Short mmCIF file of N, CA, C and O in Angstrom, two decimals:
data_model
loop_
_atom_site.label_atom_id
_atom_site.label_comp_id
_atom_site.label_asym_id
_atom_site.label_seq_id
_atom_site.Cartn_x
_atom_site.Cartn_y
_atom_site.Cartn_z
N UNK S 1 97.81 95.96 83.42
CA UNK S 1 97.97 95.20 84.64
C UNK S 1 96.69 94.41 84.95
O UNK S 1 96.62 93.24 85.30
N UNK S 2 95.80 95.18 84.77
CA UNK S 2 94.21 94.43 85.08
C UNK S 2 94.00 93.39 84.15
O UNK S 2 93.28 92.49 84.58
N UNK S 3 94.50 93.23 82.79
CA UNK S 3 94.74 92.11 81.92
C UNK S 3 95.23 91.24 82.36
O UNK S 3 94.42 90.38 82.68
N UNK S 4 96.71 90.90 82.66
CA UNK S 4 97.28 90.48 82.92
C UNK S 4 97.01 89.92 84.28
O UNK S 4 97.56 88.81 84.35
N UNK S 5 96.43 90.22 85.32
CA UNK S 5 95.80 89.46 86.71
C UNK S 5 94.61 88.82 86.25
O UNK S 5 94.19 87.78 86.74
N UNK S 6 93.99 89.55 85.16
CA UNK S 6 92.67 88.68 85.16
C UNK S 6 93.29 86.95 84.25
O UNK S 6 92.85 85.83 84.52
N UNK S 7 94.18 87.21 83.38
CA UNK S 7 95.04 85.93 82.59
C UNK S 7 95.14 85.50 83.64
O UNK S 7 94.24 84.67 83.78
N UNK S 8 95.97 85.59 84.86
CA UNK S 8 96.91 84.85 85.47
C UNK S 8 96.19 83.92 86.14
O UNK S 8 96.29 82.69 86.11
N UNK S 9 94.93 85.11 87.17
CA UNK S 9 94.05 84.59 87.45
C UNK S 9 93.06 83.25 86.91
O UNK S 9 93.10 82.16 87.49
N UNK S 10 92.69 83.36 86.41
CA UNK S 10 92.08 82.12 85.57
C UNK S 10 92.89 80.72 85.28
O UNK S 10 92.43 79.58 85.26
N UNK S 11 94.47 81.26 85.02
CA UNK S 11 95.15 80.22 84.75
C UNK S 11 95.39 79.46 85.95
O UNK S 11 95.37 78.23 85.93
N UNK S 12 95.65 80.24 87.17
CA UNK S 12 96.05 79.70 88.29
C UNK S 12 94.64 78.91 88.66
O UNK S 12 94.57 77.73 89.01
N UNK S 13 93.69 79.72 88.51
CA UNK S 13 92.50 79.09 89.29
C UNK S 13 92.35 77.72 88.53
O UNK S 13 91.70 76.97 89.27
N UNK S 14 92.70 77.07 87.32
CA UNK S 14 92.27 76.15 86.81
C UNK S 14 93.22 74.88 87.29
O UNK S 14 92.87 73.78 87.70
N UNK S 15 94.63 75.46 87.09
CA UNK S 15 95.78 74.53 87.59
C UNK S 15 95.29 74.29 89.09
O UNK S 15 95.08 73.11 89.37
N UNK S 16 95.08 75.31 90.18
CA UNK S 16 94.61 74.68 91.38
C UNK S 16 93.28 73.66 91.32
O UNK S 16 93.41 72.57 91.88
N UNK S 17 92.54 73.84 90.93
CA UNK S 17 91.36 72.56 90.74
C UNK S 17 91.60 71.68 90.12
O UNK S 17 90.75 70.79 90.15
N UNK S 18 93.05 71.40 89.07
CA UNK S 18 93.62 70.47 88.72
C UNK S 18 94.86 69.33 89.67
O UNK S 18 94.99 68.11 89.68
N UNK S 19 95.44 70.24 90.26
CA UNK S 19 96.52 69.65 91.47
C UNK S 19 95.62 69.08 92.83
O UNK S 19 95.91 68.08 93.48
N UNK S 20 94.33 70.08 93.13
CA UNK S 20 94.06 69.53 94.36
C UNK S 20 92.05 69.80 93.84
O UNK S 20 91.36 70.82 93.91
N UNK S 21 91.65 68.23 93.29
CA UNK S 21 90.68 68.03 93.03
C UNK S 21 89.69 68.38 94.69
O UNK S 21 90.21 67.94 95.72
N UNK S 22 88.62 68.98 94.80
CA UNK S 22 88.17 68.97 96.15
C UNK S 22 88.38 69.64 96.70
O UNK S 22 87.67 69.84 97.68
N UNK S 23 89.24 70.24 96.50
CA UNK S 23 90.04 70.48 97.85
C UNK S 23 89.57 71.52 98.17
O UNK S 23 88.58 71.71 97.46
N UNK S 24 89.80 72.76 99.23
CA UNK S 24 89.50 74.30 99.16
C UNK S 24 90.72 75.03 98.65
O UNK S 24 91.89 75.04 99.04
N UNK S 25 90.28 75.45 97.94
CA UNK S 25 91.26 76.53 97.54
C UNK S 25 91.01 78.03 97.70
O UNK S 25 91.84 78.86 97.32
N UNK S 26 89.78 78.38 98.29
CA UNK S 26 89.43 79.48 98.69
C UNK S 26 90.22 80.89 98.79
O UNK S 26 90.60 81.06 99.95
N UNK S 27 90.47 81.59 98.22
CA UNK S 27 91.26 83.04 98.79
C UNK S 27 92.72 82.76 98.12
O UNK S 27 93.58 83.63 98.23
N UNK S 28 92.96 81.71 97.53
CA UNK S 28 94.68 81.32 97.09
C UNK S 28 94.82 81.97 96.00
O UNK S 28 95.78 82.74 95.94
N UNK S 29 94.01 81.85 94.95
CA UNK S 29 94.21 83.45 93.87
C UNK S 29 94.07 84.79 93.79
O UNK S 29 94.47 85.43 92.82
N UNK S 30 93.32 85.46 95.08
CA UNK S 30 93.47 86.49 95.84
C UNK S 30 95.07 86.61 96.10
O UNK S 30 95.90 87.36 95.58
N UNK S 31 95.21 85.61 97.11
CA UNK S 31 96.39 85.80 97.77
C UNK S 31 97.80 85.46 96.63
O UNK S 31 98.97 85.57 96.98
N UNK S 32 97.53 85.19 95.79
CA UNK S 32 98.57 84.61 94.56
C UNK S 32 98.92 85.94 93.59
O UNK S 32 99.92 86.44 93.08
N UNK S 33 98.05 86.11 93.62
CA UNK S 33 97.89 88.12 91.99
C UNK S 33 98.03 89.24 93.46
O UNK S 33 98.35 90.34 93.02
N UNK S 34 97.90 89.30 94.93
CA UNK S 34 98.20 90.57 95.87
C UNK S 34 100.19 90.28 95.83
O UNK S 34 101.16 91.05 95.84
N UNK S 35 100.05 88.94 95.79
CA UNK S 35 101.61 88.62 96.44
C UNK S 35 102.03 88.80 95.44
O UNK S 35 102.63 89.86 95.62
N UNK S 36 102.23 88.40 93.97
CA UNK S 36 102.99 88.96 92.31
C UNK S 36 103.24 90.17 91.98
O UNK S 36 104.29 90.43 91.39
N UNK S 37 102.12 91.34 92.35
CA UNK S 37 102.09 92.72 92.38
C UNK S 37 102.92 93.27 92.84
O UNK S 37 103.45 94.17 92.19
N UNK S 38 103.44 92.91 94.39
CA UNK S 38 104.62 93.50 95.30
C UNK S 38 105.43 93.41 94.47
O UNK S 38 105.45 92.58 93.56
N UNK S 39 106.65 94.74 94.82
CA UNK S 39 107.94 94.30 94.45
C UNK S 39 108.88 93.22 95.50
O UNK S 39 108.71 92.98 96.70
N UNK S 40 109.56 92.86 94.86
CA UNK S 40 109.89 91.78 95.28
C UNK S 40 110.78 91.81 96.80
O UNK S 40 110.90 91.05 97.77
N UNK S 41 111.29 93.06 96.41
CA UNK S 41 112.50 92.86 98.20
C UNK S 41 111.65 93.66 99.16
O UNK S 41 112.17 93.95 100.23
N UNK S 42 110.04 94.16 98.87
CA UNK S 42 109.51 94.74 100.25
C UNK S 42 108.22 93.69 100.46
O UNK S 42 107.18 94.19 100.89
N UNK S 43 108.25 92.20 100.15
CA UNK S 43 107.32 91.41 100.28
C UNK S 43 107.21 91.20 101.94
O UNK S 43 108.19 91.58 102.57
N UNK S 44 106.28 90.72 102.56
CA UNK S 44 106.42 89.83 104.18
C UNK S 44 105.39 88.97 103.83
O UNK S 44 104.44 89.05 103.05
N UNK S 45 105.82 88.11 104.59
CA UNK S 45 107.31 87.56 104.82
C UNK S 45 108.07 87.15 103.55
O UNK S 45 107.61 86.68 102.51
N UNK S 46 109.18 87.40 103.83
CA UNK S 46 110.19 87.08 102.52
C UNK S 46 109.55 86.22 101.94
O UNK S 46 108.53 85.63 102.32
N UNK S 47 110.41 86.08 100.50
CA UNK S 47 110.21 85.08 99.86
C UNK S 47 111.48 83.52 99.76
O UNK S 47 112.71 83.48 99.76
N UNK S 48 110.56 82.58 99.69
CA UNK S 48 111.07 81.40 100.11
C UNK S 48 112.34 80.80 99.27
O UNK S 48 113.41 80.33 99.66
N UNK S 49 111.78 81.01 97.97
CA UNK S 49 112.33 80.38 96.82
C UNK S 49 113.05 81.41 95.83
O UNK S 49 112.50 82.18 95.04
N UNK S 50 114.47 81.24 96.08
CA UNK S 50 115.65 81.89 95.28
C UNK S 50 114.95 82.41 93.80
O UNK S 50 114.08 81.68 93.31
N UNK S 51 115.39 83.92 92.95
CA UNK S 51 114.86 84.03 92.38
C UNK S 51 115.49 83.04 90.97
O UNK S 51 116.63 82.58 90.94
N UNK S 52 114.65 82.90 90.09
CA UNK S 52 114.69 81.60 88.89
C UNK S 52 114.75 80.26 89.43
O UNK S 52 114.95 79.27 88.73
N UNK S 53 114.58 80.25 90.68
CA UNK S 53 114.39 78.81 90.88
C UNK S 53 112.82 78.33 91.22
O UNK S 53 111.98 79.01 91.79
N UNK S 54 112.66 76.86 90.70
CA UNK S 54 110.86 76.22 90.95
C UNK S 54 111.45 75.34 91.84
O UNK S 54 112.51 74.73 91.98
N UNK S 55 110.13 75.52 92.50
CA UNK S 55 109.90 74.07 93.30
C UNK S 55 110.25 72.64 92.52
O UNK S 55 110.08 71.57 93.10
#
């Protein structure tokens, strides 16, 4: 599991400094690898997006 957050981690952190040059992204890969961990039907607040579906 600690593998696998530290991958994800990195990947996410690079795609965010790619989508939003500047920008803050502060605490969003924190908050991205706490929120993946949950199982999925005891998340809060729900989740937005039907499961298999992307934005």
């Amino acid at each position: 599991m600690a593998q696998d957050s530290a991958v994800s981690g990195i990947r996410l952190g690079s795609r965010l400094r790619e989508r939003f040059p500047g920008g803050n992204t502060r605490g969003a890969v924190a908050y991205a690898l706490t929120r993946s961990s949950q199982v999925r039907p005891l998340r809060m607040p729900r989740p937005q997006v039907a499961r298999r579906e992307r934005l």
